[in-house]
PDB file of C-alpha atoms in Angstrom:
ATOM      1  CA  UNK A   1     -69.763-127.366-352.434  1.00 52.00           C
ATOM      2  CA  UNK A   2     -72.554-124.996-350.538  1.00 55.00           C
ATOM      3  CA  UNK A   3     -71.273-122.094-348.493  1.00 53.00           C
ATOM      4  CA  UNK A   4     -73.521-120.054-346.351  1.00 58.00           C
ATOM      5  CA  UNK A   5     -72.719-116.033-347.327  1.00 61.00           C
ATOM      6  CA  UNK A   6     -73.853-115.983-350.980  1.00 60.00           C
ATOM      7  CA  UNK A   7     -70.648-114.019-352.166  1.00 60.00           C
ATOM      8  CA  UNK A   8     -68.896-117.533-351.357  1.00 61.00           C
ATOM      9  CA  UNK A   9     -71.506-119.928-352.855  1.00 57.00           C
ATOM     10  CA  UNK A  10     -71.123-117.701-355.993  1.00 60.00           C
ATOM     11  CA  UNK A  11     -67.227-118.059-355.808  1.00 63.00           C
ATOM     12  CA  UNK A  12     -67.163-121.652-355.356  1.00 63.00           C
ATOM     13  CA  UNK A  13     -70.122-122.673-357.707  1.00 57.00           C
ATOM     14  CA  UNK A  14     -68.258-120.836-360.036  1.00 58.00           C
ATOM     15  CA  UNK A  15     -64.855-123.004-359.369  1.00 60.00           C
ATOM     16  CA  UNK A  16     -67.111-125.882-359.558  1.00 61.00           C
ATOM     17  CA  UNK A  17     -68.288-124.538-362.631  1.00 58.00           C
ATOM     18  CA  UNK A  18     -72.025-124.417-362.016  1.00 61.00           C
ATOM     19  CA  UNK A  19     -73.873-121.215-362.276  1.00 61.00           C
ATOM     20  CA  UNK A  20     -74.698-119.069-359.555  1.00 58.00           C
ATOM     21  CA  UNK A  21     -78.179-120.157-358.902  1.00 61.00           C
ATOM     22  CA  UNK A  22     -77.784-119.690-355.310  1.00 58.00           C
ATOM     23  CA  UNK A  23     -78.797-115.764-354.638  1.00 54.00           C
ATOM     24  CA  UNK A  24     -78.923-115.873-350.881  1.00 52.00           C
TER      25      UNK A  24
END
């Protein structure tokens, strides 16, 4: 999943369980 704000994409990369490598 890819959100937009970068608290989100951080949230739900993490449920996906891939690293927050989106720093927006």
């Amino acid at each position: 999943l890819r959100t937009l704000t970068s608290g989100q994409a951080d949230f739900t990369l993490a449920i996906d369980g891939y690293e927050p490598v989106l720093n927006l």
